[in-house]
Short mmCIF file of C-alpha atoms in Angstrom, two decimals:
data_model
loop_
_atom_site.label_atom_id
_atom_site.label_comp_id
_atom_site.label_asym_id
_atom_site.label_seq_id
_atom_site.Cartn_x
_atom_site.Cartn_y
_atom_site.Cartn_z
CA MET A 1 152.62 277.72 35.28
CA SER A 2 150.84 281.02 35.88
CA HIS A 3 151.13 283.75 33.31
CA PRO A 4 152.84 286.96 34.54
CA SER A 5 149.95 289.15 33.51
CA ARG A 6 147.62 286.79 35.31
CA ARG A 7 149.69 287.19 38.48
CA VAL A 8 149.32 290.94 38.28
CA SER A 9 145.59 290.65 37.90
CA ARG A 10 145.27 288.35 40.91
CA ALA A 11 147.43 290.66 43.00
CA SER A 12 145.33 293.60 41.93
CA ILE A 13 142.18 291.72 42.77
CA LEU A 14 143.50 290.98 46.23
CA LEU A 15 143.64 294.72 46.73
CA CYS A 16 139.99 294.82 45.78
CA VAL A 17 139.24 292.13 48.34
CA ALA A 18 140.85 294.25 51.01
CA LEU A 19 139.03 297.37 49.91
CA LEU A 20 135.68 295.68 49.72
CA CYS A 21 136.20 294.03 53.08
CA ALA A 22 136.65 297.45 54.59
CA LEU A 23 133.02 298.14 53.86
CA VAL A 24 131.82 294.97 55.62
CA PRO A 25 131.41 295.02 59.40
CA VAL A 26 133.55 292.35 61.04
CA THR A 27 132.95 291.08 64.54
CA GLY A 28 136.14 291.41 66.53
CA GLN A 29 137.34 289.42 69.45
CA ALA A 30 136.38 290.46 72.95
CA VAL A 31 138.75 292.98 74.48
CA ALA A 32 139.52 292.75 78.19
CA CYS A 33 138.12 295.50 80.40
CA SER A 34 140.71 298.12 81.27
CA CYS A 35 140.16 300.59 84.12
CA ALA A 36 142.30 303.71 84.28
CA GLY A 37 142.74 303.39 88.03
CA ILE A 38 139.79 302.14 90.09
CA PRO A 39 138.80 304.92 92.52
CA GLY A 40 138.72 304.48 96.27
CA PRO A 41 135.33 304.45 98.03
CA ASP A 42 135.51 308.13 98.94
CA THR A 43 136.20 309.33 95.40
CA ALA A 44 133.84 306.82 93.79
CA ALA A 45 131.05 308.01 96.07
CA ILE A 46 131.27 311.59 94.83
CA PHE A 47 130.79 310.55 91.21
CA ALA A 48 128.08 307.93 91.85
CA ASP A 49 124.33 308.55 92.00
CA ALA A 50 123.76 305.78 94.54
CA VAL A 51 126.05 304.36 97.23
CA PHE A 52 124.88 301.48 99.41
CA SER A 53 125.93 298.21 100.99
CA GLY A 54 124.03 294.97 101.06
CA THR A 55 123.79 291.24 100.42
CA VAL A 56 123.47 289.88 96.89
CA LEU A 57 120.30 287.82 96.52
CA ASP A 58 121.28 286.18 93.22
CA GLU A 59 124.11 286.29 90.70
CA GLY A 60 121.95 287.68 87.93
CA SER A 61 121.25 284.65 85.75
CA VAL A 62 117.56 285.25 86.51
CA GLY A 63 116.25 288.50 87.97
CA GLU A 64 113.05 288.75 90.01
CA ARG A 65 111.44 292.15 89.57
CA GLY A 66 108.16 293.76 90.51
CA GLY A 67 105.68 293.12 93.30
CA GLY A 68 104.05 290.20 91.54
CA GLY A 69 107.14 288.03 91.80
CA ARG A 70 107.45 287.84 88.00
CA LYS A 71 110.63 286.17 86.73
CA GLN A 72 112.41 287.94 83.91
CA ARG A 73 115.16 286.32 81.89
CA LEU A 74 117.97 288.61 80.94
CA GLY A 75 118.80 289.98 77.53
CA THR A 76 122.07 289.25 75.78
CA GLY A 77 125.02 291.34 76.91
CA TYR A 78 123.93 292.26 80.45
CA ARG A 79 122.56 290.80 83.65
CA VAL A 80 120.66 292.12 86.65
CA PHE A 81 121.31 291.03 90.24
CA GLY A 82 119.21 291.74 93.30
CA VAL A 83 120.58 293.25 96.53
CA LEU A 84 119.09 293.28 100.03
CA VAL A 85 120.18 296.75 101.15
CA ALA A 86 121.82 297.26 104.55
CA ASP A 87 123.19 300.83 104.67
CA VAL A 88 122.75 303.81 102.33
CA TRP A 89 125.25 306.64 101.90
CA LYS A 90 123.75 308.33 98.87
CA GLY A 91 120.49 308.23 96.95
CA ALA A 92 116.91 307.13 97.65
CA ILE A 93 117.43 303.36 97.81
CA PRO A 94 114.62 300.89 98.72
CA ASP A 95 115.15 297.85 100.94
CA THR A 96 115.63 295.65 97.87
CA VAL A 97 117.18 296.98 94.69
CA PHE A 98 118.14 295.53 91.30
CA VAL A 99 121.42 296.54 89.68
CA ARG A 100 122.37 296.09 86.04
CA THR A 101 125.90 295.27 84.87
CA ALA A 102 127.57 293.86 81.76
CA GLU A 103 127.31 290.09 81.45
CA GLN A 104 131.04 289.50 80.99
CA GLU A 105 133.97 290.82 83.02
CA SER A 106 135.75 291.44 79.71
CA ALA A 107 133.02 294.03 79.04
CA CYS A 108 133.56 295.57 82.51
CA GLY A 109 130.75 293.62 84.15
CA TYR A 110 131.08 293.44 87.94
CA PRO A 111 131.14 289.84 89.25
CA VAL A 112 129.07 289.10 92.36
CA ARG A 113 128.32 285.94 94.30
CA GLU A 114 125.00 285.03 95.88
CA GLY A 115 125.15 285.75 99.60
CA GLY A 116 128.16 288.03 99.24
CA LYS A 117 128.19 291.38 101.04
CA TYR A 118 129.27 294.34 98.92
CA LEU A 119 129.65 298.08 98.93
CA LEU A 120 128.23 299.21 95.58
CA PHE A 121 128.52 302.45 93.61
CA ALA A 122 125.91 302.88 90.89
CA ARG A 123 124.71 305.41 88.35
CA GLY A 124 121.07 306.09 87.54
CA GLU A 125 118.07 305.95 89.83
CA GLY A 126 115.04 303.81 90.62
CA ASP A 127 115.01 300.61 88.54
CA GLU A 128 117.77 301.90 86.26
CA LEU A 129 120.76 301.46 88.56
CA ARG A 130 123.88 300.23 86.79
CA THR A 131 127.44 299.49 87.88
CA GLY A 132 130.64 298.01 86.51
CA LEU A 133 134.10 296.70 87.22
CA CYS A 134 135.60 300.22 87.21
CA SER A 135 133.01 301.79 89.53
CA GLY A 136 134.93 301.22 92.78
CA ASN A 137 132.76 298.38 94.16
CA ALA A 138 134.25 296.04 96.75
CA ARG A 139 133.36 293.18 99.05
CA LEU A 140 132.85 294.51 102.55
CA GLY A 141 135.69 292.39 103.94
CA GLU A 142 138.16 293.98 101.51
CA LEU A 143 137.60 297.62 102.51
CA ARG A 144 139.49 297.86 105.81
CA ASP A 145 140.95 301.36 106.18
CA ALA A 146 138.83 302.75 103.36
CA TRP A 147 135.84 302.86 105.70
CA ALA A 148 137.52 305.72 107.54
CA THR A 149 137.54 307.91 104.45
CA LEU A 150 133.98 306.97 103.49
CA GLY A 151 132.65 307.58 106.99
CA PRO A 152 129.42 306.26 108.54
CA PRO A 153 126.15 306.53 106.59
CA PRO A 154 124.90 310.14 106.82
CA PRO A 155 121.38 310.98 108.04
CA ASP A 156 120.67 312.87 104.80
CA THR A 157 121.44 310.79 101.69
CA SER A 158 120.42 313.39 99.11
CA PRO A 159 123.18 313.90 96.51
CA GLU A 160 124.18 317.38 97.70
CA ALA A 161 124.29 316.47 101.38
CA ALA A 162 125.99 313.13 100.71
CA ASP A 163 128.73 314.72 98.61
CA THR A 164 129.43 317.26 101.35
CA HIS A 165 129.59 314.40 103.84
CA PHE A 166 132.06 312.48 101.69
CA VAL A 167 134.34 315.48 101.25
CA ARG A 168 134.25 316.17 105.00
CA SER A 169 135.17 312.53 105.63
CA ILE A 170 138.14 312.78 103.27
CA LEU A 171 139.30 316.01 104.93
CA THR A 172 139.05 314.35 108.35
CA ALA A 173 141.04 311.34 107.16
CA SER A 174 143.75 313.63 105.79
CA GLU A 175 144.23 315.11 109.28
CA SER A 176 144.69 311.74 110.97
CA PRO A 177 148.36 311.03 111.80
CA ASN A 178 147.96 307.28 111.32
CA PRO A 179 147.96 305.12 109.36
CA SER A 180 150.11 306.73 106.68
CA LYS A 181 148.54 304.67 103.88
CA LEU A 182 145.10 306.03 104.75
CA ARG A 183 146.35 309.63 104.69
CA VAL A 184 148.00 309.12 101.31
CA ARG A 185 144.76 307.73 99.93
CA SER A 186 142.82 310.68 101.35
CA VAL A 187 145.17 313.11 99.57
CA GLU A 188 144.45 311.36 96.28
CA GLY A 189 140.73 311.73 97.02
CA LEU A 190 141.16 315.44 97.71
CA GLY A 191 142.84 315.78 94.34
CA GLU A 192 139.77 314.31 92.66
CA VAL A 193 137.53 316.68 94.61
CA VAL A 194 139.55 319.68 93.43
CA ARG A 195 139.29 318.45 89.86
CA LEU A 196 135.67 317.30 89.66
CA GLY A 197 134.01 317.63 93.06
CA PRO A 198 131.40 320.07 94.42
CA ASP A 199 132.22 323.66 93.42
CA ALA A 200 131.41 325.01 96.86
CA MET A 201 134.18 322.98 98.51
CA ARG A 202 137.01 323.17 95.98
CA ALA A 203 138.70 326.23 97.52
CA GLU A 204 138.67 324.70 101.00
CA VAL A 205 140.09 321.42 99.68
CA ALA A 206 142.79 323.27 97.74
CA GLU A 207 143.85 325.10 100.92
CA ARG A 208 144.12 321.76 102.70
CA LEU A 209 146.29 320.38 99.88
CA VAL A 210 148.62 323.38 100.21
CA GLU A 211 149.01 322.53 103.91
CA LEU A 212 149.68 318.88 103.08
CA ALA A 213 152.42 319.94 100.66
CA THR A 214 154.56 320.63 103.76
CA ASP A 215 153.56 317.44 105.62
CA SER A 216 156.20 315.37 107.42
CA ASP A 217 155.40 312.30 105.27
CA PRO A 218 157.13 312.53 101.86
CA SER A 219 154.44 310.38 100.21
CA VAL A 220 151.79 312.84 101.38
CA ARG A 221 153.86 315.81 100.18
CA GLU A 222 154.40 314.21 96.79
CA ARG A 223 150.71 313.49 96.22
CA ALA A 224 149.56 316.85 97.52
CA LEU A 225 151.82 318.62 95.05
CA GLY A 226 150.62 316.26 92.32
CA ALA A 227 147.00 317.11 93.12
CA LEU A 228 147.81 320.81 93.03
CA SER A 229 149.29 320.33 89.56
CA ARG A 230 145.76 320.20 88.21
CA PRO A 231 144.03 323.42 87.14
CA LEU A 232 143.10 325.35 90.27
CA GLY A 233 142.81 328.98 89.26
CA GLU A 234 144.94 331.96 90.16
CA GLY A 235 146.28 332.63 93.62
CA LEU A 236 145.62 329.27 95.28
CA VAL A 237 149.26 328.17 95.42
CA SER A 238 152.00 330.59 96.45
CA PHE A 239 155.45 330.30 94.94
CA ASP A 240 156.87 330.13 98.50
CA VAL A 241 155.22 326.72 98.93
CA VAL A 242 156.60 325.54 95.61
CA ASP A 243 160.06 326.97 96.28
CA ARG A 244 160.25 325.00 99.52
CA ALA A 245 159.17 321.84 97.70
CA LEU A 246 161.84 322.39 95.05
CA ARG A 247 164.43 322.12 97.83
CA ASP A 248 162.85 319.02 99.39
CA PRO A 249 165.36 316.28 100.35
CA VAL A 250 163.22 313.61 98.65
CA ASP A 251 163.61 313.38 94.89
CA ARG A 252 160.05 312.39 94.04
CA VAL A 253 158.70 315.37 95.99
CA ARG A 254 160.97 317.71 94.03
CA VAL A 255 159.80 316.18 90.74
CA SER A 256 156.17 316.84 91.76
CA ALA A 257 157.13 320.43 92.57
CA MET A 258 158.76 320.84 89.16
CA ARG A 259 155.61 319.51 87.53
CA LEU A 260 153.51 322.01 89.46
CA VAL A 261 155.76 324.88 88.35
CA THR A 262 155.80 323.74 84.72
CA HIS A 263 152.05 323.39 84.47
CA HIS A 264 150.93 326.45 86.44
CA ASP A 265 153.56 329.14 86.84
CA PRO A 266 152.61 331.95 84.42
CA ASP A 267 156.24 333.11 84.17
CA THR A 268 157.76 331.04 81.33
CA GLU A 269 161.27 332.29 82.11
CA ARG A 270 160.97 331.15 85.71
CA VAL A 271 159.75 327.71 84.62
CA LEU A 272 162.73 327.30 82.32
CA ASN A 273 165.10 328.50 85.05
CA VAL A 274 163.76 325.81 87.39
CA LEU A 275 164.16 323.08 84.76
CA GLU A 276 167.62 324.29 83.73
CA ALA A 277 168.79 324.19 87.35
CA ALA A 278 167.43 320.65 87.65
CA LEU A 279 169.47 319.52 84.63
CA GLY A 280 172.60 320.27 86.65
CA ASP A 281 171.42 318.30 89.68
CA PRO A 282 173.54 315.29 90.71
CA SER A 283 170.40 313.14 91.02
CA VAL A 284 169.56 311.19 87.85
CA SER A 285 165.85 311.06 88.75
CA ILE A 286 165.75 314.86 89.06
CA ARG A 287 167.45 315.32 85.70
CA ARG A 288 165.11 312.81 84.05
CA GLY A 289 162.10 314.52 85.62
CA ALA A 290 163.18 317.90 84.26
CA VAL A 291 163.81 316.50 80.78
CA GLY A 292 160.40 314.83 80.72
CA LEU A 293 158.73 318.13 81.58
CA LEU A 294 160.60 319.85 78.77
CA GLY A 295 158.81 317.48 76.42
CA SER A 296 155.34 317.93 77.95
CA PRO A 297 154.78 321.60 78.81
CA ARG A 298 151.42 323.27 79.04
CA PRO A 299 149.46 323.62 75.81
CA PRO A 300 151.15 326.08 73.41
CA HIS A 301 148.48 328.72 74.02
CA ALA A 302 149.34 328.73 77.75
CA ILE A 303 153.07 329.44 77.43
CA ASP A 304 155.20 332.09 75.78
CA LEU A 305 156.42 330.13 72.76
CA GLU A 306 158.92 332.79 71.75
CA VAL A 307 160.66 332.25 75.07
CA TRP A 308 159.98 328.52 75.44
CA LEU A 309 161.03 327.17 72.05
CA PRO A 310 164.67 328.28 71.78
CA ARG A 311 165.57 327.63 75.41
CA SER A 312 163.77 324.30 75.69
CA ARG A 313 165.51 323.04 72.55
CA ASP A 314 168.88 324.13 73.92
CA LEU A 315 168.13 322.32 77.18
CA LEU A 316 167.07 319.15 75.36
CA LEU A 317 170.25 319.31 73.30
CA ARG A 318 172.20 319.54 76.55
CA ALA A 319 170.30 316.56 77.98
CA LEU A 320 171.14 314.47 74.91
CA HIS A 321 174.79 314.79 75.93
CA ASP A 322 174.18 313.80 79.57
CA PRO A 323 176.70 311.17 80.73
CA VAL A 324 173.88 308.85 81.87
CA SER A 325 172.10 306.90 79.11
CA ALA A 326 168.79 306.92 81.01
CA VAL A 327 168.74 310.73 80.81
CA GLN A 328 169.64 310.60 77.12
CA VAL A 329 166.76 308.23 76.36
CA THR A 330 164.36 310.42 78.33
CA ALA A 331 165.54 313.37 76.24
CA LEU A 332 164.91 311.42 73.03
CA SER A 333 161.40 310.59 74.24
CA ALA A 334 160.82 314.24 75.15
CA VAL A 335 161.79 315.32 71.65
CA ALA A 336 159.39 312.75 70.19
CA GLU A 337 156.51 313.84 72.42
CA CYS A 338 156.72 317.62 72.30
CA GLU A 339 155.70 317.85 68.60
CA LEU A 340 157.19 321.32 68.21
CA PRO A 341 159.75 322.29 65.57
CA GLY A 342 163.42 322.11 66.44
CA PRO A 343 166.73 323.33 64.98
CA GLU A 344 168.82 321.25 62.58
CA SER A 345 171.47 320.84 65.27
CA LEU A 346 168.96 319.00 67.44
CA LEU A 347 168.11 316.61 64.58
CA ASP A 348 171.83 315.99 64.01
CA SER A 349 172.27 315.11 67.68
CA VAL A 350 169.29 312.76 67.59
CA MET A 351 170.58 311.02 64.46
CA ALA A 352 173.78 310.17 66.31
CA PHE A 353 171.67 307.80 68.43
CA LEU A 354 170.30 305.91 65.42
CA ASP A 355 173.44 303.76 65.53
CA ALA A 356 173.52 303.34 69.32
CA PRO A 357 174.42 299.83 70.54
CA GLU A 358 171.25 299.49 72.65
CA PRO A 359 168.14 298.61 70.57
CA TYR A 360 165.77 300.52 72.88
CA VAL A 361 167.85 303.68 72.36
CA ARG A 362 167.65 303.28 68.59
CA GLN A 363 163.87 302.76 68.81
CA THR A 364 163.40 305.97 70.77
CA ALA A 365 165.74 307.86 68.45
CA PHE A 366 163.66 307.03 65.37
CA GLY A 367 160.57 308.46 67.08
CA ALA A 368 162.45 311.65 67.92
CA ALA A 369 163.91 311.95 64.42
CA ALA A 370 160.42 311.64 62.94
CA GLU A 371 159.29 314.70 64.89
CA LEU A 372 162.33 316.80 63.97
CA ALA A 373 162.64 315.91 60.27
CA THR A 374 161.48 318.63 57.88
CA ASP A 375 160.26 318.69 54.30
CA SER A 376 163.88 319.07 53.18
CA SER A 377 165.35 316.24 55.25
CA ASP A 378 166.95 313.20 53.62
CA ILE A 379 164.30 310.62 54.47
CA PHE A 380 166.29 307.61 53.32
CA ALA A 381 169.38 308.72 55.27
CA ILE A 382 167.27 308.88 58.43
CA PHE A 383 164.94 305.90 58.13
CA GLY A 384 166.38 303.78 55.34
CA ARG A 385 169.29 302.66 57.50
CA ALA A 386 166.86 300.71 59.68
CA THR A 387 165.98 298.27 56.88
CA THR A 388 169.12 296.30 57.77
CA ASP A 389 168.93 296.72 61.55
CA ILE A 390 169.25 293.36 63.31
CA ASP A 391 166.52 294.20 65.84
CA ARG A 392 162.95 293.73 64.64
CA ASP A 393 161.48 296.27 67.05
CA VAL A 394 163.89 298.92 65.79
CA ARG A 395 162.69 298.29 62.25
CA VAL A 396 159.08 298.58 63.42
CA ALA A 397 159.91 301.85 65.21
CA ALA A 398 161.44 303.24 62.02
CA VAL A 399 158.33 302.36 60.01
CA ARG A 400 156.11 304.02 62.60
CA GLY A 401 158.40 307.03 62.53
CA LEU A 402 157.80 307.30 58.79
CA GLY A 403 154.07 307.34 59.50
CA SER A 404 154.47 310.16 62.01
CA TYR A 405 156.62 312.10 59.56
CA VAL A 406 154.26 311.76 56.59
CA ARG A 407 151.29 312.93 58.69
CA ARG A 408 153.14 316.20 59.22
CA THR A 409 154.68 316.37 55.76
CA PRO A 410 152.24 314.85 53.24
CA SER A 411 154.14 316.47 50.36
CA ARG A 412 156.86 313.83 50.85
CA SER A 413 154.48 310.88 50.43
CA GLU A 414 156.22 309.62 47.29
CA GLU A 415 159.65 309.43 48.96
CA VAL A 416 158.15 307.86 52.07
CA LEU A 417 156.41 305.29 49.92
CA GLY A 418 159.73 304.33 48.34
CA VAL A 419 161.29 303.65 51.75
CA LEU A 420 158.21 301.72 52.87
CA GLU A 421 158.48 299.43 49.85
CA ASP A 422 161.98 298.49 51.04
CA PHE A 423 160.63 297.70 54.51
CA ALA A 424 157.80 295.64 52.99
CA GLN A 425 160.33 293.01 51.90
CA ASP A 426 161.05 292.26 55.56
CA SER A 427 160.50 288.63 56.56
CA GLU A 428 159.17 289.59 60.00
CA PRO A 429 155.33 289.75 60.01
CA ARG A 430 155.27 292.61 62.54
CA VAL A 431 157.38 294.78 60.27
CA ALA A 432 155.17 294.03 57.26
CA LEU A 433 152.04 294.83 59.27
CA ALA A 434 153.60 298.11 60.41
CA VAL A 435 154.19 298.93 56.74
CA VAL A 436 150.52 298.28 55.98
CA ARG A 437 149.36 300.58 58.75
CA THR A 438 151.82 303.28 57.74
CA ILE A 439 150.79 303.14 54.09
CA GLY A 440 147.27 303.61 55.42
CA GLN A 441 148.34 307.05 56.64
CA LEU A 442 149.33 308.18 53.16
CA PRO A 443 146.72 310.20 51.26
CA PRO A 444 145.08 308.01 48.56
CA SER A 445 146.62 308.57 45.13
CA PRO A 446 147.41 306.66 41.94
CA ASP A 447 151.01 306.24 43.14
CA VAL A 448 149.86 304.75 46.43
CA CYS A 449 147.49 302.39 44.65
CA ALA A 450 150.19 301.28 42.19
CA ALA A 451 152.63 300.66 45.05
CA ILE A 452 150.07 298.55 46.87
CA ILE A 453 149.58 296.42 43.77
CA ARG A 454 153.35 295.93 43.50
CA LEU A 455 153.58 294.93 47.13
CA LEU A 456 150.64 292.57 46.88
CA GLU A 457 152.37 290.85 43.97
CA THR A 458 155.20 289.80 46.24
CA ASP A 459 154.94 286.51 48.07
CA ARG A 460 154.71 288.17 51.47
CA GLY A 461 151.71 286.60 53.17
CA ALA A 462 151.97 288.85 56.21
CA PHE A 463 151.71 291.99 54.11
CA ARG A 464 148.76 290.72 52.08
CA ARG A 465 146.88 289.47 55.11
CA GLY A 466 147.79 292.56 57.09
CA PHE A 467 146.18 294.73 54.47
CA PHE A 468 142.80 293.35 55.56
CA PHE A 469 143.33 295.11 58.89
CA ALA A 470 144.33 298.51 57.52
CA ASP A 471 142.22 301.60 58.17
CA PRO A 472 138.79 301.00 56.55
CA ALA A 473 138.26 304.70 55.79
CA TRP A 474 141.54 304.87 53.91
CA ARG A 475 140.84 301.71 51.93
CA ALA A 476 137.43 303.11 50.98
CA GLY A 477 139.20 306.28 49.82
CA VAL A 478 141.45 304.27 47.53
CA LEU A 479 138.41 302.46 46.15
CA GLU A 480 136.80 305.78 45.26
CA LEU A 481 139.72 306.58 42.95
CA GLY A 482 138.15 304.27 40.41
CA PRO A 483 138.17 300.60 39.36
CA ARG A 484 140.41 301.19 36.36
CA MET A 485 143.31 302.55 38.35
CA CYS A 486 143.38 299.56 40.68
CA ALA A 487 142.59 297.03 37.92
CA LEU A 488 139.65 295.41 39.65
CA GLU A 489 138.71 293.02 36.85
CA TYR A 490 138.24 289.30 37.56
CA VAL A 491 136.93 290.09 41.03
CA GLU A 492 134.41 287.28 41.26
CA GLU A 493 136.82 284.67 39.92
CA PHE A 494 139.50 285.64 42.39
CA LEU A 495 137.15 285.79 45.37
CA LEU A 496 135.78 282.35 44.56
CA GLY A 497 139.34 281.03 44.40
CA VAL A 498 140.11 282.43 47.84
CA ILE A 499 136.90 280.96 49.27
CA GLU A 500 137.88 277.49 48.00
CA ASP A 501 141.36 277.75 49.54
CA ASP A 502 141.12 275.60 52.66
CA ASP A 503 144.63 276.59 53.78
CA ASP A 504 143.65 280.18 54.48
CA ALA A 505 140.39 280.18 56.43
CA PRO A 506 140.53 283.83 57.61
CA ALA A 507 141.09 285.08 54.07
CA ALA A 508 138.25 282.87 52.83
CA GLU A 509 135.89 284.41 55.40
CA TYR A 510 136.83 287.91 54.33
CA ALA A 511 136.51 286.95 50.66
CA ARG A 512 133.02 285.54 51.22
CA ASP A 513 131.87 288.78 52.85
CA ALA A 514 133.56 290.81 50.11
CA LEU A 515 131.90 288.76 47.36
CA ASP A 516 128.46 289.33 48.88
CA ARG A 517 129.14 293.04 49.11
CA TYR A 518 130.57 293.22 45.59
CA GLU A 519 127.53 291.50 44.11
CA ARG A 520 125.18 293.87 45.95
CA GLU A 521 127.14 296.89 44.75
CA ARG A 522 127.21 295.61 41.17
CA GLY A 523 123.45 295.06 41.32
CA SER A 524 122.91 298.60 42.53
CA ASP A 525 125.03 299.97 39.68
CA SER A 526 123.07 298.03 37.04
CA ASP A 527 119.76 299.29 38.45
CA ARG A 528 120.91 302.85 37.90
#
């Protein structure tokens, strides 16, 4: 039978294990490559240093470089493949070129096959060309209509001339009546040019987008207005164009027009008038679009907050009482996203949704309540009710809401900690892990450290193991508060016990690294 005081010591030591592990680099698992929208050939060409097509000579397991035919094996983490160049759109490209990419697709490496014909977009120059999965590359047989926007290879492939050629090709494609898909893609390309393309052509492209905002194709109108929603400067978009779009018969076009007004109209009153009118529209998608924009206006410095705050809160309060639940949930999300203070009446309305029958509504409501709660709010009345909610994801949302609240109101850390200790008794691992991460957002203090020790004493494996994955910087901060406070005696004995525990291999690995680090630190202290 273990002695109670001994249990406390072992629990305390486990905290030390977690803290020490934070100081040891741990190799994580590979994370799949994620591209935020792979650009089309026209857009990719503008942002590349080299654009060319050709046949792959090898797949990159061995690269042949230099005139002497020397074979060079590749280093870990990347590979180089050779390409017999056919056509060049941009850059000074020799007949044969070598391109570097990451070795694994999970690291955004671009996969090629020997003998395959590709259109490639690369950065760098000379022997330093590099490309990736998100660069816009494609097999030649997959391009189809995209060739029309890229255009034929220009006679001058210097960067300046090539970029002008690409923009002209996109403009030409946008004027073609068919096919519609190609025109829509060209509008998206024009939007990228306005945002990041050659300065000399931005005004001309913006004028073309204004024309396309009245196109007969609703998809073209929608995307043209969306492209104009990006920063363009004064005077490029007249309110007459926007006013016409606000009366468009297609809902998604009207939503794009509302977004353009919200992000660029300098008259805050007029913006709010547009959104208020939309809240009375019979279309649910229009009402949801308006509510979403109320939660994501321009940055505070770009709007008149004295005008925006009271009216936007009144409009959100109105949206919370919309007869359609989808609009209500959008309003809850808008409240959670806007991160601006709101009146007590708005918090009261949000709290009414904490007991909604639909779990996803309750989840969203906890996020909204976290943004509206103040330093005088009853934290347990808001978040404590979720400890008995039957839906696990609702309980997780409440814990995350506590984290959001305490970031804004650190003076309430002690009360938040008390509610978190209740959540830590949850049998669901995801809830316990959410508690760990949320505690990691509390400023280090003796109270926090003592609470961690209490929680680590409990027989909640998910919480104890989850603590290993908490924020390393925060754990290091707790460690700096001093060994006495966290009772870090018996460290070696405990770590050795964890290492010998065959039933918990991950913990044993962490403990082994922690023991090595602890012994090095102890040696450094004795040398001083």
